[in-house]
Amino acid sequence: MAEFVGAAAKLERLLDEEIASAGRMGALDAERTLRAFCKPVSGAMVGDLDAAASWLAEQPVATILSIIQLLTLRFHLRNKAEQLVIATTNRRREHEATHDAPRSESIAEAVATIARAGGGVDSLRATLRRLDIQPTLTAHPTEARRRAVLRKQVRIAAVLDRLDDARLTPAEKAAADRELRRVLLGLVVTDEVRSERLDAIDEVRNGLHYLAGSIWETIPRLYDDLRAAAVEYFGSDGAMDLGRVGPIVRYRSWIGGDRDGNPRVTPSATEHALRLHRETATDLYLDAIEELRLQLSVSTRRRPAAGALLRAIESDASSEDDSLKHIRYEPYRVRLIQIASTLRSARDGSGRYSAAEFESDLRTIRESLVETGIGSLAQGPLDDLLLRVKTFGLHMASLDVRQHSAWHEAAVDELLRMGGVCDSYADLDEAERLGVLRSELASGRPLLPKGARLSERSRNVLDTLGVLSRAVVEEPDSIGAYIVSMTHEVSDLLEPLLLMREVGLYRAAGPAGPAIGLLDVVPLFETVDDLERAESLLDVLLAEPLYRDHLRERGDLQEIMLGYSDSNKDGGYWVANWRLHCAQRRVTQACERANIGVRLFHGRGGTVGRGGGRANRAIQAAPRESQNGRIRFTEQGEVISFRYSLPAIAHRHLEQIVNAMLVTTHSGLVRDDQNDDEPDGSSAIMDQLAATSRETYRSLIDDDRFWPWYMQTTPVTHISDLPLASRPVLRSAGGLDFDRLRAIPWVFSWMQIRATVPGWYGLGTALSAAIEKNPSLRGRFQEWNGQWPFFAAVVGNAEQDLARCRLPITARYGAAAGFGEDDPIMRLLHDEYERSHRLICEITGSDRLLDRRPVIAGLIDARNPDTDALNLCQIELMRRARSGSDDDLLAPALLASLNGIAAAMQSTG
């Protein structure tokens, strides 16, 4: 804790000096006044917030805006300081690690665990071959910072890291200090909030910024860790060419492909995204090849080259190669120049080159080095490049496309009507729909007559599929999956196949061969009810002959996406987590019964209320049946910028995931009992807890008094104006109501007022009711918390959100909106908080929340006073907005307050 505080304090001192040098002493004095009011004294939990609120009421909007800007800067610097301390701590622990005590949650620890369990190097290789880890970047609107601000923060981290180098001379330290001050000054005078909303292509570039930066840098490090650990624990037998193991980690992206409820993601935007992906990959490879060219200056006058390499050079020789005469005795350089030329032609559209061909050409170079006795020259840049090609291909990240099932239904309805098949497909029941779909999928005829004019929505669906059809032909791995959101019926998954047939992505069985679909179709189960019905739906789907033919050509692997956001918004925290846990087991079992492989795709958000938390803990807490080595999970918004802004943090994040996947997958390969992860009798108890918690949560949400309270108390109407991302905050046109509001702004609003309701509400009532009915459950819950990873994860995540909750601040929002001291909604929140707080402490055996995690508790406590100050600023601004103030700075100040509290809470949605 002291390290975090010290690093942040150092940055803040420098910041104060740069604020003064920028001529903003007035703003600094005002900020200091407010912070002094909010700072607790004499052991109090909060400062004099009444005095602070009274003082703010007398300040002009311009002053409040300045205060918000400076406080936000401080939180950004604290966040970066925390990241630096985490990175430094990991380095120190790496130095302290030994053979018998490897660093916690590292790849070395996972390999050591396998070795100690009696697994040999062959067992490790078998486990590695099963690993299929696919983080998926998304562009949901949860990153409030501009890229200009993010880049300055990364630069600050780099300079601070350099200042820690004891080898720096006094002059070098002074230069670094001057640079740090320059970047801090740049932050002081840079707008925090974007002036305009991002478009879809801006978001694509943001995602590529991380893919081409810290992720690109980190991937080879993971394999280096794995190679070193294998040798450490298996000796010379552990040495392996990891390039032949297969890509353990590959990235996917929704950015530019996720069109569910986002009209700005057009077919042309998707096509543009695919082009940017390829251009980015090519540019990175060209830089890497140039580095290799400089290093591989091997002369045939000193060491011969393998025949395969010389034949490849000859095969690609052209009249233009006269310019290479000066390096005619340096075949590796000649070949690399040829490869670079081929890459440029493919990028510019004047030639074709696949990732498989690129990898093969690079491997010919490597094999020549090995064959001629200088294989050590392949280690480093060449091996790193080969690993990157296996990971990123020529597409950086496979692009998924997501569309709402209702769009497919409408398009199929229109096509069937135009094709003279059915007057109103939309009016058919499920059995009738399946009959029509089976008949049409078995035929090879197109439905759309030549020259026919489609509605705008149907044309959008088919044009998007046309883009995907062209991309799959050019580079199959450039497209990931076609995801159907709000999957309710089997027909929701057959409809996309029929639409794909119109653009050549699906071919019916016939003389040309079996039915072939060129895209994976992935159901997304989002609501609590859909999660409960997922198993039975899959039983029917996987018994459907047409769909099984499609799967057979897709490798007999079905990907299934589980939505964490809408299930929580729909039913509350506990029921969402339990239904998701059960769904993982049941959909896996449904696929196993059908002899189909399965890969689960977890649609996790950044906050606890949307499935957030540490990914490796979630992997360990998953049902044993689902721990099969394959996993996908979304990473979005501020989660991306936190996990990937610095290479050291990116490495830590990924090594924790690989660690968890190695251990759980290996355990699954050797386990005899497939049900040993769930305590006896726990399922029925958890079902009852889920039912009670859902009832409690819905009694709050469905209370007639709730929605007016939520609309007036939270800043949800202002969040819709925040230019975060291209995606609207509402699911459909119309007024702002609970059903139309997306899960992200729903959670964002709760975070802003410090209530964190989606992360715990309903838990206390459910636990207390169960214990009251059966007192022995108190002890069982305590046992489960120590022995059952799933239960411990759910309790631990709720504990953290309860610790971050600050209901006295929430009550101030309500009071400012006109709700009195005896407000019934606040009373419900307070009572449920007290029950949840008490039961969590009983289960964990703690006197206070986060007793077992004192560093996190200390950081929350340290942040609270300045976060309180930002909340008071926002409350005052919202009061003025309600009163009809026409101050031109009011709207920018409100948006700045949203951004500031997001930085303080390190969470949006």
XYZ file of C-alpha atoms in Angstrom, residues 381-654:
274
model
C 13.610 -12.041 -33.960
C 12.964 -14.888 -36.443
C 11.303 -17.179 -33.914
C 9.378 -14.213 -32.528
C 8.190 -13.378 -36.034
C 7.059 -16.948 -36.660
C 5.097 -16.949 -33.410
C 3.475 -13.666 -34.361
C 2.483 -14.981 -37.775
C 0.821 -17.987 -36.109
C -0.914 -15.647 -33.668
C -1.894 -12.682 -35.825
C -1.819 -14.089 -39.371
C -2.222 -11.345 -41.958
C -5.383 -10.111 -40.245
C -4.194 -9.159 -36.695
C -7.450 -10.381 -35.126
C -10.305 -12.384 -36.635
C -13.317 -10.120 -36.984
C -16.633 -11.365 -35.609
C -19.951 -10.080 -36.874
C -22.909 -9.870 -34.511
C -26.485 -9.170 -35.517
C -29.810 -9.323 -33.687
C -31.996 -12.345 -34.470
C -34.916 -10.042 -35.302
C -32.981 -8.641 -38.280
C -32.480 -12.135 -39.684
C -36.131 -12.980 -39.211
C -37.207 -9.840 -41.075
C -34.754 -10.454 -43.922
C -35.802 -14.103 -44.310
C -39.448 -13.057 -44.245
C -38.816 -10.607 -47.087
C -36.745 -13.024 -49.176
C -39.258 -15.860 -48.843
C -42.035 -13.528 -49.920
C -40.022 -12.334 -52.928
C -39.145 -15.921 -53.807
C -42.790 -16.938 -53.766
C -42.276 -19.414 -50.919
C -44.227 -17.913 -48.050
C -46.425 -14.843 -47.713
C -45.621 -14.199 -44.043
C -42.806 -16.188 -42.482
C -42.881 -13.916 -39.438
C -46.402 -15.108 -38.573
C -45.471 -18.811 -38.566
C -44.936 -20.738 -35.350
C -41.574 -22.385 -34.660
C -42.474 -25.776 -36.116
C -43.760 -24.177 -39.318
C -40.668 -21.997 -39.596
C -38.378 -25.000 -39.254
C -40.277 -26.786 -41.981
C -39.804 -23.882 -44.384
C -36.128 -23.447 -43.486
C -35.359 -27.139 -43.922
C -36.977 -27.169 -47.337
C -35.154 -24.081 -48.538
C -31.763 -25.050 -47.129
C -31.998 -28.407 -48.873
C -32.488 -26.662 -52.223
C -29.782 -24.811 -54.053
C -31.860 -22.063 -55.619
C -31.431 -18.417 -54.621
C -34.476 -16.616 -53.275
C -33.720 -13.060 -54.367
C -34.828 -12.361 -57.945
C -32.386 -10.407 -60.094
C -32.919 -6.672 -59.859
C -35.254 -6.970 -56.868
C -35.222 -4.065 -54.425
C -34.885 -4.989 -50.797
C -35.738 -2.943 -47.713
C -32.828 -1.024 -46.221
C -32.459 -3.433 -43.284
C -32.527 -6.584 -45.390
C -30.081 -5.074 -47.866
C -27.797 -4.239 -44.923
C -27.851 -7.879 -43.755
C -27.071 -9.290 -47.204
C -24.425 -6.664 -48.005
C -22.687 -7.466 -44.727
C -22.661 -11.162 -45.599
C -21.315 -10.235 -49.027
C -18.374 -8.461 -47.380
C -17.702 -11.560 -45.284
C -17.916 -13.818 -48.331
C -15.196 -11.845 -50.121
C -13.023 -11.710 -46.991
C -13.226 -15.469 -46.391
C -12.022 -16.123 -49.930
C -9.076 -13.750 -49.522
C -8.024 -14.857 -46.008
C -10.235 -17.418 -44.216
C -8.926 -16.548 -40.747
C -9.787 -12.869 -41.179
C -13.394 -13.674 -40.211
C -14.173 -15.271 -36.879
C -17.821 -16.112 -36.281
C -21.316 -14.915 -37.060
C -22.972 -14.289 -33.700
C -26.745 -14.214 -33.318
C -27.752 -12.088 -30.358
C -31.039 -12.779 -28.591
C -31.112 -16.400 -29.711
C -34.441 -17.802 -28.519
C -35.251 -20.633 -30.952
C -33.550 -23.095 -33.299
C -34.858 -21.103 -36.252
C -32.734 -18.165 -35.088
C -29.655 -20.208 -36.050
C -30.951 -21.670 -39.321
C -32.054 -18.288 -40.671
C -28.445 -16.998 -41.006
C -27.543 -20.120 -43.003
C -30.330 -19.373 -45.465
C -29.145 -15.778 -45.799
C -25.549 -16.945 -46.233
C -26.643 -19.106 -49.135
C -27.665 -15.966 -51.033
C -24.048 -14.719 -51.084
C -22.181 -18.008 -51.470
C -21.304 -18.587 -47.826
C -23.476 -21.705 -47.654
C -23.966 -24.470 -50.181
C -26.645 -27.131 -49.938
C -25.685 -30.781 -50.209
C -25.759 -32.060 -53.775
C -23.649 -33.402 -56.635
C -20.848 -30.994 -55.721
C -20.540 -32.531 -52.270
C -21.871 -32.181 -48.720
C -23.445 -29.038 -47.335
C -20.795 -26.447 -46.561
C -21.074 -23.314 -44.464
C -18.044 -21.041 -44.533
C -18.835 -19.293 -41.245
C -19.398 -20.524 -37.709
C -22.876 -19.583 -36.483
C -22.803 -18.809 -32.764
C -25.872 -18.497 -30.520
C -25.764 -15.806 -27.856
C -27.847 -16.634 -24.778
C -28.333 -13.424 -22.821
C -31.399 -13.357 -20.592
C -31.907 -15.512 -17.520
C -34.712 -17.409 -19.264
C -32.596 -18.047 -22.365
C -29.745 -19.333 -20.218
C -32.125 -21.792 -18.582
C -33.445 -22.996 -21.948
C -30.068 -23.139 -23.721
C -29.507 -26.856 -23.091
C -32.860 -27.946 -24.504
C -32.450 -25.662 -27.522
C -29.034 -27.146 -28.263
C -30.414 -30.688 -27.949
C -32.872 -29.894 -30.739
C -30.382 -27.912 -32.823
C -27.666 -30.577 -32.710
C -30.186 -33.246 -33.706
C -31.101 -31.246 -36.809
C -29.543 -33.084 -39.798
C -29.004 -29.945 -41.873
C -27.233 -28.186 -39.039
C -25.141 -31.264 -38.235
C -24.002 -31.362 -41.863
C -22.957 -27.735 -41.511
C -21.064 -28.466 -38.263
C -19.306 -31.468 -39.785
C -17.707 -29.199 -42.363
C -16.778 -26.757 -39.578
C -14.770 -29.376 -37.664
C -17.647 -30.598 -35.457
C -17.073 -27.658 -33.108
C -19.884 -25.460 -31.806
C -19.083 -22.129 -30.207
C -21.641 -20.844 -27.702
C -21.707 -17.325 -26.289
C -23.061 -16.566 -22.836
C -24.090 -13.014 -22.043
C -23.231 -11.657 -18.610
C -24.689 -8.159 -19.005
C -28.333 -8.666 -19.857
C -28.705 -11.640 -17.551
C -27.566 -9.466 -14.646
C -29.742 -6.521 -15.687
C -32.657 -8.915 -16.107
C -32.376 -10.927 -12.895
C -29.710 -9.453 -10.640
C -26.254 -10.474 -9.514
C -26.660 -13.842 -7.822
C -29.112 -15.449 -10.221
C -27.101 -14.284 -13.246
C -23.908 -15.821 -11.895
C -25.562 -19.095 -10.921
C -27.512 -19.463 -14.170
C -24.346 -18.730 -16.142
C -22.453 -21.345 -14.131
C -25.188 -23.910 -14.725
C -25.456 -22.966 -18.388
C -21.742 -23.618 -18.896
C -22.147 -27.130 -17.559
C -25.390 -27.893 -19.368
C -24.485 -26.595 -22.823
C -21.199 -28.480 -22.585
C -23.074 -31.642 -21.694
C -25.509 -31.086 -24.586
C -22.587 -30.881 -27.016
C -20.952 -33.949 -25.487
C -24.170 -35.958 -25.896
C -24.182 -35.011 -29.570
C -20.475 -35.847 -29.913
C -19.702 -32.233 -30.775
C -16.794 -30.183 -29.419
C -17.618 -26.925 -27.703
C -15.907 -23.594 -27.111
C -17.578 -21.268 -24.615
C -17.485 -17.556 -25.320
C -17.999 -15.418 -22.211
C -19.470 -11.968 -22.869
C -17.913 -10.361 -19.804
C -17.864 -6.652 -19.033
C -15.507 -4.622 -16.911
C -17.621 -4.331 -13.776
C -18.685 -7.070 -11.377
C -22.282 -6.442 -12.406
C -21.392 -7.389 -15.969
C -19.229 -10.434 -15.266
C -16.065 -8.486 -14.521
C -13.285 -9.493 -12.194
C -10.057 -11.357 -12.750
C -10.284 -13.622 -15.776
C -8.018 -16.319 -14.336
C -10.210 -16.665 -11.240
C -13.266 -17.019 -13.473
C -11.507 -19.781 -15.437
C -10.702 -21.663 -12.239
C -14.266 -21.245 -10.988
C -15.871 -22.646 -14.160
C -17.579 -26.061 -14.068
C -15.124 -28.875 -14.650
C -16.961 -30.098 -17.757
C -16.303 -26.800 -19.497
C -12.565 -26.745 -18.696
C -11.566 -28.245 -22.023
C -8.761 -25.897 -23.070
C -10.946 -23.714 -25.275
C -12.156 -20.301 -24.173
C -13.180 -16.929 -25.490
C -14.005 -13.827 -23.468
C -14.699 -10.212 -24.321
C -12.468 -7.378 -23.188
C -13.953 -3.953 -23.558
C -13.578 -0.267 -22.910
C -11.522 0.676 -19.880
C -10.679 -3.020 -19.369
C -8.680 -2.931 -22.618
C -6.839 0.251 -21.714
C -6.047 -1.009 -18.206
C -4.863 -4.467 -19.270
C -3.037 -3.454 -22.431
C -1.763 0.095 -22.025
C 1.596 -1.175 -20.711
C 3.421 -4.286 -21.968
C 4.245 -5.350 -18.396
C 0.564 -5.286 -17.396
C -0.442 -7.025 -20.628
C 2.095 -9.754 -19.905
C 0.812 -10.215 -16.368
C -2.797 -10.416 -17.554
C -2.043 -12.995 -20.239
